[in-house]
Amino acid sequence: MTTRPTPGRRRRGGKLAHLAPERTLRRLELQVTRRLDGLLNGEHLGLIPGPGTELAEARLYQPGEDDVRHMDWAVTARTTTPHVRDLVADHELEAWALVDLTPSMDFGTGTMIKRDLAVAALAAVGFLTVRLGDRAGAYLLHADGMRRWPARTGKAALYALLQAVLDAQSVHDGAHRADTARTAAAPRDLAAAITSLHRGQTRRGLRVIISDFLAPDGADPAPAGQDGRPDWERPLRRLAARHQVLAVEIIDPRELDLPDVGLVEMADPETGTVHEIVLSRRVRERYAAAAAAQRERTRAALRRCGAHHLVLRTDRDWIADVARFALRQRRAAGRPVTTAGVRP
């Protein structure tokens, strides 16, 4: 079967470029469910007591008010006083992801570009969310604004969401999606996008921020007057105060250090500006130091916000990294884990 190439497909890198979109998404599903099953998809509890299936605390039986079918006979026998066991109400949860699709995400020197790795991270969260019967939605941040994808249940809706991310075109593609411009609010940076997500989705649940956390338009990632803190830290802190937040940082090895190749032309993906730079040892050392400082600022900001931090690299096995992260989270929470096929 042959497919007509499109600008969006030509931009995909690595192994995803050799697969048709539907086969790509189905392969992601198989990889996620086989290697992450039992790690990320645990039960979740409601926020208030009520009719449900999960046991809560035992308390004294109130005649005429409590249902005898909820009697906790073990506690009753131990204390010789009638006790009942409350149940935690089951509530459908919503998982919302904010996916950074600005031009800096079109870069990659590993097995895939950062945009494809963002799709993989979204797939990992999405497939395991819909398997629990919860709804998954997304905010897609483009260079020219943001598009909201409504939260829906089922794999068909998730496939459509992932397909939209795969086919998303950046400002440098020469064309924009018409539906992107229909968004009422059009934030153009990560801080404004996080604020929009916080204001637009107030129902408690999981919030996933997938980005490289790089400053747009070549701006200083630590503006003066903010104690060296990124501008997205304050809105992210407000978001984490109400929701569980997972920050997925997408990085490429060439963003951490530069090769010794002499004179090169470098283009800023956000602005399109091209510079000729001689990659001497001093330049490479200064670049590596600046990159390490930027990553440390990101780690510190996410730690201050109380967000969980997952780092995915374009030159690594992203499924193994997600599995190791989930394994550490479960061990830290004291929950049982299944480690078949996963090396911590």
CSV table of C-alpha atoms in Angstrom, one decimal:
chain,number,residue,atom,x,y,z
A,1,MET,CA,0.0,0.0,0.0
A,2,THR,CA,1.3,3.4,-0.9
A,3,THR,CA,0.4,6.7,0.7
A,4,ARG,CA,0.8,10.2,-0.7
A,5,PRO,CA,3.4,12.1,1.3
A,6,THR,CA,2.3,15.3,3.0
A,7,PRO,CA,4.3,18.1,4.6
A,8,GLY,CA,3.3,16.9,8.0
A,9,ARG,CA,4.5,13.3,7.3
A,10,ARG,CA,7.8,14.4,5.8
A,11,ARG,CA,8.6,16.1,9.0
A,12,ARG,CA,8.3,13.0,11.1
A,13,GLY,CA,11.6,11.3,12.0
A,14,GLY,CA,12.8,8.0,13.1
A,15,LYS,CA,10.8,4.8,13.0
A,16,LEU,CA,7.5,6.7,13.1
A,17,ALA,CA,8.2,8.1,9.6
A,18,HIS,CA,8.1,4.6,8.1
A,19,LEU,CA,4.7,3.7,9.3
A,20,ALA,CA,1.3,4.9,8.1
A,21,PRO,CA,-0.5,7.0,10.8
A,22,GLU,CA,-3.0,4.3,11.8
A,23,ARG,CA,-0.3,1.6,12.1
A,24,THR,CA,1.8,4.0,14.1
A,25,LEU,CA,-1.0,4.6,16.6
A,26,ARG,CA,-1.8,0.9,16.9
A,27,ARG,CA,1.8,0.0,17.4
A,28,LEU,CA,2.1,2.6,20.2
A,29,GLU,CA,-1.0,1.1,21.8
A,30,LEU,CA,0.5,-2.4,21.8
A,31,GLN,CA,3.8,-1.2,23.2
A,32,VAL,CA,2.2,0.8,25.9
A,33,THR,CA,-0.3,-1.8,27.1
A,34,ARG,CA,2.2,-4.7,27.0
A,35,ARG,CA,5.1,-3.0,28.8
A,36,LEU,CA,3.3,-0.6,31.1
A,37,ASP,CA,0.3,-2.6,32.1
A,38,GLY,CA,0.1,-2.8,35.8
A,39,LEU,CA,2.4,0.1,36.4
A,40,LEU,CA,0.5,3.3,35.5
A,41,ASN,CA,-3.1,2.1,35.5
A,42,GLY,CA,-3.9,1.8,39.2
A,43,GLU,CA,-7.3,2.4,40.8
A,44,HIS,CA,-8.3,5.9,41.8
A,45,LEU,CA,-10.6,6.9,44.6
A,46,GLY,CA,-13.3,9.5,44.7
A,47,LEU,CA,-13.1,12.7,46.7
A,48,ILE,CA,-16.1,12.2,49.0
A,49,PRO,CA,-17.7,9.2,50.7
A,50,GLY,CA,-20.8,7.7,49.1
A,51,PRO,CA,-22.1,4.6,47.2
A,52,GLY,CA,-19.2,2.8,45.5
A,53,THR,CA,-16.8,-0.1,45.6
A,54,GLU,CA,-13.8,1.1,47.5
A,55,LEU,CA,-13.7,0.6,51.3
A,56,ALA,CA,-13.0,3.6,53.5
A,57,GLU,CA,-12.8,3.9,57.3
A,58,ALA,CA,-14.8,1.9,59.8
A,59,ARG,CA,-17.1,3.8,62.3
A,60,LEU,CA,-19.7,3.0,64.9
A,61,TYR,CA,-23.0,1.7,63.6
A,62,GLN,CA,-25.9,4.2,63.9
A,63,PRO,CA,-29.2,2.3,64.3
A,64,GLY,CA,-31.8,3.5,61.9
A,65,GLU,CA,-29.3,5.4,59.7
A,66,ASP,CA,-26.8,2.9,58.5
A,67,ASP,CA,-27.4,-0.1,56.2
A,68,VAL,CA,-26.7,-3.4,57.9
A,69,ARG,CA,-25.3,-4.7,54.7
A,70,HIS,CA,-22.3,-2.4,55.2
A,71,MET,CA,-21.5,-4.0,58.6
A,72,ASP,CA,-17.8,-4.6,59.2
A,73,TRP,CA,-18.0,-8.0,61.0
A,74,ALA,CA,-14.2,-8.2,61.6
A,75,VAL,CA,-14.1,-4.9,63.4
A,76,THR,CA,-17.3,-5.7,65.2
A,77,ALA,CA,-16.0,-9.0,66.5
A,78,ARG,CA,-12.7,-7.5,67.6
A,79,THR,CA,-14.3,-4.5,69.5
A,80,THR,CA,-17.6,-6.2,70.5
A,81,THR,CA,-19.3,-3.0,69.2
A,82,PRO,CA,-21.2,-2.9,65.9
A,83,HIS,CA,-19.2,-1.0,63.2
A,84,VAL,CA,-20.0,-0.3,59.6
A,85,ARG,CA,-17.5,0.4,56.8
A,86,ASP,CA,-18.0,3.5,54.7
A,87,LEU,CA,-17.6,3.3,50.9
A,88,VAL,CA,-15.8,5.8,48.7
A,89,ALA,CA,-17.9,7.1,45.9
A,90,ASP,CA,-16.7,6.2,42.4
A,91,HIS,CA,-16.3,9.3,40.2
A,92,GLU,CA,-15.2,9.5,36.6
A,93,LEU,CA,-12.0,11.4,36.4
A,94,GLU,CA,-10.6,13.6,33.6
A,95,ALA,CA,-7.1,13.6,32.3
A,96,TRP,CA,-6.1,16.8,30.4
A,97,ALA,CA,-2.8,17.2,28.6
A,98,LEU,CA,-1.1,20.3,27.4
A,99,VAL,CA,1.1,19.4,24.4
A,100,ASP,CA,3.7,21.9,23.2
A,101,LEU,CA,3.8,21.9,19.4
A,102,THR,CA,5.7,25.1,18.9
A,103,PRO,CA,8.5,25.0,16.3
A,104,SER,CA,11.2,24.0,18.8
A,105,MET,CA,9.5,20.6,19.1
A,106,ASP,CA,10.2,20.0,15.4
A,107,PHE,CA,13.9,19.4,16.2
A,108,GLY,CA,15.5,16.0,16.8
A,109,THR,CA,18.8,14.1,16.2
A,110,GLY,CA,17.9,10.8,17.9
A,111,THR,CA,15.6,8.1,16.7
A,112,MET,CA,12.7,10.6,16.4
A,113,ILE,CA,12.0,14.3,16.6
A,114,LYS,CA,10.7,15.8,19.8
A,115,ARG,CA,7.2,16.2,18.4
A,116,ASP,CA,6.9,12.5,17.8
A,117,LEU,CA,8.2,11.8,21.3
A,118,ALA,CA,5.5,14.1,22.6
A,119,VAL,CA,2.9,12.0,20.7
A,120,ALA,CA,4.4,8.9,22.4
A,121,ALA,CA,4.1,10.5,25.8
A,122,LEU,CA,0.5,11.5,25.2
A,123,ALA,CA,-0.2,8.0,24.0
A,124,ALA,CA,1.2,6.5,27.2
A,125,VAL,CA,-1.1,8.6,29.3
A,126,GLY,CA,-4.1,8.4,27.0
A,127,PHE,CA,-4.2,4.7,26.4
A,128,LEU,CA,-4.0,3.9,30.1
A,129,THR,CA,-6.6,6.6,30.9
A,130,VAL,CA,-9.2,5.4,28.5
A,131,ARG,CA,-8.7,1.8,29.7
A,132,LEU,CA,-9.9,2.9,33.1
A,133,GLY,CA,-13.0,4.4,31.6
A,134,ASP,CA,-11.9,7.9,32.2
A,135,ARG,CA,-12.0,10.8,29.8
A,136,ALA,CA,-8.9,12.3,28.1
A,137,GLY,CA,-8.6,15.7,26.5
A,138,ALA,CA,-5.8,18.0,25.3
A,139,TYR,CA,-4.8,21.5,24.7
A,140,LEU,CA,-2.5,21.8,21.7
A,141,LEU,CA,-0.2,24.8,21.8
A,142,HIS,CA,0.9,25.9,18.3
A,143,ALA,CA,3.1,28.9,17.4
A,144,ASP,CA,0.0,30.8,16.3
A,145,GLY,CA,-2.3,29.9,19.1
A,146,MET,CA,-3.9,27.0,20.9
A,147,ARG,CA,-6.5,24.4,20.0
A,148,ARG,CA,-8.7,22.6,22.6
A,149,TRP,CA,-9.5,19.0,22.0
A,150,PRO,CA,-12.6,18.0,24.1
A,151,ALA,CA,-12.3,15.2,26.7
A,152,ARG,CA,-13.9,12.0,25.5
A,153,THR,CA,-13.8,8.3,26.4
A,154,GLY,CA,-12.8,5.4,24.2
A,155,LYS,CA,-10.0,4.5,22.0
A,156,ALA,CA,-11.6,6.0,18.9
A,157,ALA,CA,-11.5,9.5,20.4
A,158,LEU,CA,-7.9,8.9,21.6
A,159,TYR,CA,-6.8,7.8,18.1
A,160,ALA,CA,-8.4,11.0,16.7
A,161,LEU,CA,-6.5,13.1,19.2
A,162,LEU,CA,-3.1,11.5,18.5
A,163,GLN,CA,-3.8,11.8,14.8
A,164,ALA,CA,-4.4,15.5,15.2
A,165,VAL,CA,-1.1,15.9,17.0
A,166,LEU,CA,0.7,13.9,14.3
A,167,ASP,CA,-0.8,16.0,11.5
A,168,ALA,CA,-0.3,19.3,13.4
A,169,GLN,CA,1.6,21.8,11.2
A,170,SER,CA,3.9,24.4,12.7
A,171,VAL,CA,4.2,28.0,11.5
A,172,HIS,CA,7.1,27.1,9.2
A,173,ASP,CA,5.0,24.6,7.2
A,174,GLY,CA,3.6,27.5,5.1
A,175,ALA,CA,0.0,26.7,6.0
A,176,HIS,CA,-2.0,26.6,9.2
A,177,ARG,CA,-5.0,24.5,10.2
A,178,ALA,CA,-8.2,26.5,10.0
A,179,ASP,CA,-9.6,25.0,13.1
A,180,THR,CA,-6.6,26.3,15.2
A,181,ALA,CA,-7.6,29.9,14.5
A,182,ARG,CA,-11.0,29.3,15.8
A,183,THR,CA,-9.8,29.1,19.4
A,184,ALA,CA,-11.3,31.9,21.4
A,185,ALA,CA,-8.1,32.4,23.5
A,186,ALA,CA,-4.9,32.1,21.7
A,187,PRO,CA,-2.0,32.0,24.1
A,188,ARG,CA,1.4,31.8,22.4
A,189,ASP,CA,3.7,30.7,25.2
A,190,LEU,CA,3.7,28.0,27.8
A,191,ALA,CA,2.8,30.2,30.8
A,192,ALA,CA,-0.3,31.5,29.1
A,193,ALA,CA,-1.3,28.0,27.9
A,194,ILE,CA,-1.0,26.6,31.5
A,195,THR,CA,-3.2,29.5,32.7
A,196,SER,CA,-5.8,28.8,30.1
A,197,LEU,CA,-5.8,25.1,31.0
A,198,HIS,CA,-6.2,25.9,34.7
A,199,ARG,CA,-9.1,28.3,34.1
A,200,GLY,CA,-10.8,26.2,31.5
A,201,GLN,CA,-10.8,22.8,33.3
A,202,THR,CA,-11.7,23.2,37.0
A,203,ARG,CA,-12.8,19.6,37.7
A,204,ARG,CA,-10.1,17.8,39.7
A,205,GLY,CA,-8.0,15.2,37.9
A,206,LEU,CA,-4.7,14.6,36.2
A,207,ARG,CA,-2.9,17.3,34.3
A,208,VAL,CA,0.0,16.5,32.0
A,209,ILE,CA,2.3,19.1,30.6
A,210,ILE,CA,4.4,17.9,27.7
A,211,SER,CA,7.0,20.4,26.5
A,212,ASP,CA,10.7,21.1,26.1
A,213,PHE,CA,10.2,24.0,28.6
A,214,LEU,CA,12.4,26.2,26.3
A,215,ALA,CA,11.8,30.0,26.2
A,216,PRO,CA,10.0,31.1,23.0
A,217,ASP,CA,11.4,33.7,20.6
A,218,GLY,CA,14.9,33.3,21.9
A,219,ALA,CA,14.0,35.0,25.2
A,220,ASP,CA,16.0,34.6,28.3
A,221,PRO,CA,14.5,31.6,30.2
A,222,ALA,CA,15.1,33.5,33.5
A,223,PRO,CA,13.8,37.0,33.1
A,224,ALA,CA,15.0,39.7,35.4
A,225,GLY,CA,12.8,40.5,38.4
A,226,GLN,CA,11.6,36.9,38.9
A,227,ASP,CA,14.6,35.6,40.9
A,228,GLY,CA,15.7,33.5,37.9
A,229,ARG,CA,12.4,31.6,37.9
A,230,PRO,CA,10.7,30.8,34.6
A,231,ASP,CA,7.5,32.6,33.7
A,232,TRP,CA,5.5,29.4,33.6
A,233,GLU,CA,6.3,28.5,37.3
A,234,ARG,CA,3.5,30.6,38.9
A,235,PRO,CA,0.6,29.3,36.7
A,236,LEU,CA,1.9,25.8,37.1
A,237,ARG,CA,2.0,26.1,40.8
A,238,ARG,CA,-1.6,27.2,40.8
A,239,LEU,CA,-2.5,24.3,38.6
A,240,ALA,CA,-0.7,21.8,40.9
A,241,ALA,CA,-2.5,23.2,44.0
A,242,ARG,CA,-5.8,21.7,42.7
A,243,HIS,CA,-4.8,18.9,40.4
A,244,GLN,CA,-2.2,16.1,40.2
A,245,VAL,CA,0.4,17.4,37.7
A,246,LEU,CA,2.9,15.4,35.6
A,247,ALA,CA,5.5,17.4,33.7
A,248,VAL,CA,7.0,15.5,30.8
A,249,GLU,CA,10.2,17.2,29.6
A,250,ILE,CA,11.2,16.4,26.0
A,251,ILE,CA,14.9,16.9,25.3
A,252,ASP,CA,17.3,16.0,22.5
A,253,PRO,CA,21.0,15.2,23.1
A,254,ARG,CA,22.2,18.0,20.8
A,255,GLU,CA,20.4,20.4,23.1
A,256,LEU,CA,22.7,19.4,25.9
A,257,ASP,CA,26.1,19.5,24.2
A,258,LEU,CA,27.4,20.3,20.7
A,259,PRO,CA,29.7,18.2,18.6
A,260,ASP,CA,33.2,19.3,17.6
A,261,VAL,CA,32.5,20.0,13.9
A,262,GLY,CA,33.9,23.5,13.4
A,263,LEU,CA,32.0,26.1,11.5
A,264,VAL,CA,28.2,25.5,11.3
A,265,GLU,CA,25.0,27.3,10.4
A,266,MET,CA,22.4,27.2,13.2
A,267,ALA,CA,18.8,28.2,12.8
A,268,ASP,CA,16.5,29.2,15.7
A,269,PRO,CA,13.3,27.1,15.1
A,270,GLU,CA,11.2,29.6,17.0
A,271,THR,CA,12.3,32.7,15.0
A,272,GLY,CA,14.0,31.3,11.9
A,273,THR,CA,17.1,33.4,12.5
A,274,VAL,CA,20.3,31.8,11.1
A,275,HIS,CA,23.7,32.3,12.6
A,276,GLU,CA,27.2,31.1,11.6
A,277,ILE,CA,29.0,29.7,14.6
A,278,VAL,CA,32.4,28.2,15.1
A,279,LEU,CA,32.0,25.4,17.5
A,280,SER,CA,35.4,25.7,19.3
A,281,ARG,CA,36.0,24.0,22.6
A,282,ARG,CA,35.3,27.2,24.6
A,283,VAL,CA,32.0,27.7,22.7
A,284,ARG,CA,31.0,24.1,23.3
A,285,GLU,CA,31.9,24.3,27.0
A,286,ARG,CA,29.9,27.5,27.5
A,287,TYR,CA,26.9,26.0,25.6
A,288,ALA,CA,27.0,22.8,27.8
A,289,ALA,CA,27.1,24.9,30.9
A,290,ALA,CA,24.2,27.1,29.8
A,291,ALA,CA,22.2,24.0,28.8
A,292,ALA,CA,22.9,22.4,32.2
A,293,ALA,CA,21.8,25.5,34.0
A,294,GLN,CA,18.6,25.7,32.0
A,295,ARG,CA,17.7,22.1,32.9
A,296,GLU,CA,18.5,22.7,36.5
A,297,ARG,CA,16.2,25.8,36.5
A,298,THR,CA,13.5,23.6,35.0
A,299,ARG,CA,14.0,20.8,37.6
A,300,ALA,CA,14.0,23.3,40.5
A,301,ALA,CA,10.8,25.0,39.2
A,302,LEU,CA,8.9,21.8,38.8
A,303,ARG,CA,10.1,20.7,42.3
A,304,ARG,CA,8.8,23.9,43.8
A,305,CYS,CA,5.5,23.5,42.1
A,306,GLY,CA,5.1,20.0,43.5
A,307,ALA,CA,4.8,18.4,40.0
A,308,HIS,CA,6.0,15.0,39.1
A,309,HIS,CA,8.9,15.3,36.6
A,310,LEU,CA,9.5,12.8,33.8
A,311,VAL,CA,12.4,13.3,31.3
A,312,LEU,CA,12.1,11.7,27.9
A,313,ARG,CA,15.0,11.8,25.4
A,314,THR,CA,14.8,11.3,21.6
A,315,ASP,CA,17.8,9.0,21.8
A,316,ARG,CA,16.5,6.6,24.4
A,317,ASP,CA,13.8,4.0,24.8
A,318,TRP,CA,10.9,6.2,25.9
A,319,ILE,CA,8.7,3.2,27.0
A,320,ALA,CA,11.5,2.0,29.4
A,321,ASP,CA,11.9,5.5,30.8
A,322,VAL,CA,8.2,5.8,31.4
A,323,ALA,CA,8.1,2.3,33.0
A,324,ARG,CA,11.0,3.1,35.3
A,325,PHE,CA,9.4,6.4,36.3
A,326,ALA,CA,6.1,4.7,37.1
A,327,LEU,CA,8.0,2.0,39.1
A,328,ARG,CA,9.7,4.7,41.2
A,329,GLN,CA,6.4,6.4,41.8
A,330,ARG,CA,4.7,3.3,43.0
A,331,ARG,CA,7.6,2.3,45.3
A,332,ALA,CA,7.6,5.8,46.8
A,333,ALA,CA,3.9,5.5,47.4
A,334,GLY,CA,4.3,2.1,49.0
A,335,ARG,CA,2.1,0.4,46.4
A,336,PRO,CA,2.7,-3.1,45.0
A,337,VAL,CA,4.3,-3.3,41.6
A,338,THR,CA,4.5,-5.8,38.8
A,339,THR,CA,7.9,-5.7,37.1
A,340,ALA,CA,7.6,-8.3,34.4
A,341,GLY,CA,9.7,-7.2,31.4
A,342,VAL,CA,10.8,-4.0,33.1
A,343,ARG,CA,14.2,-3.3,34.6
A,344,PRO,CA,14.3,-0.5,37.2
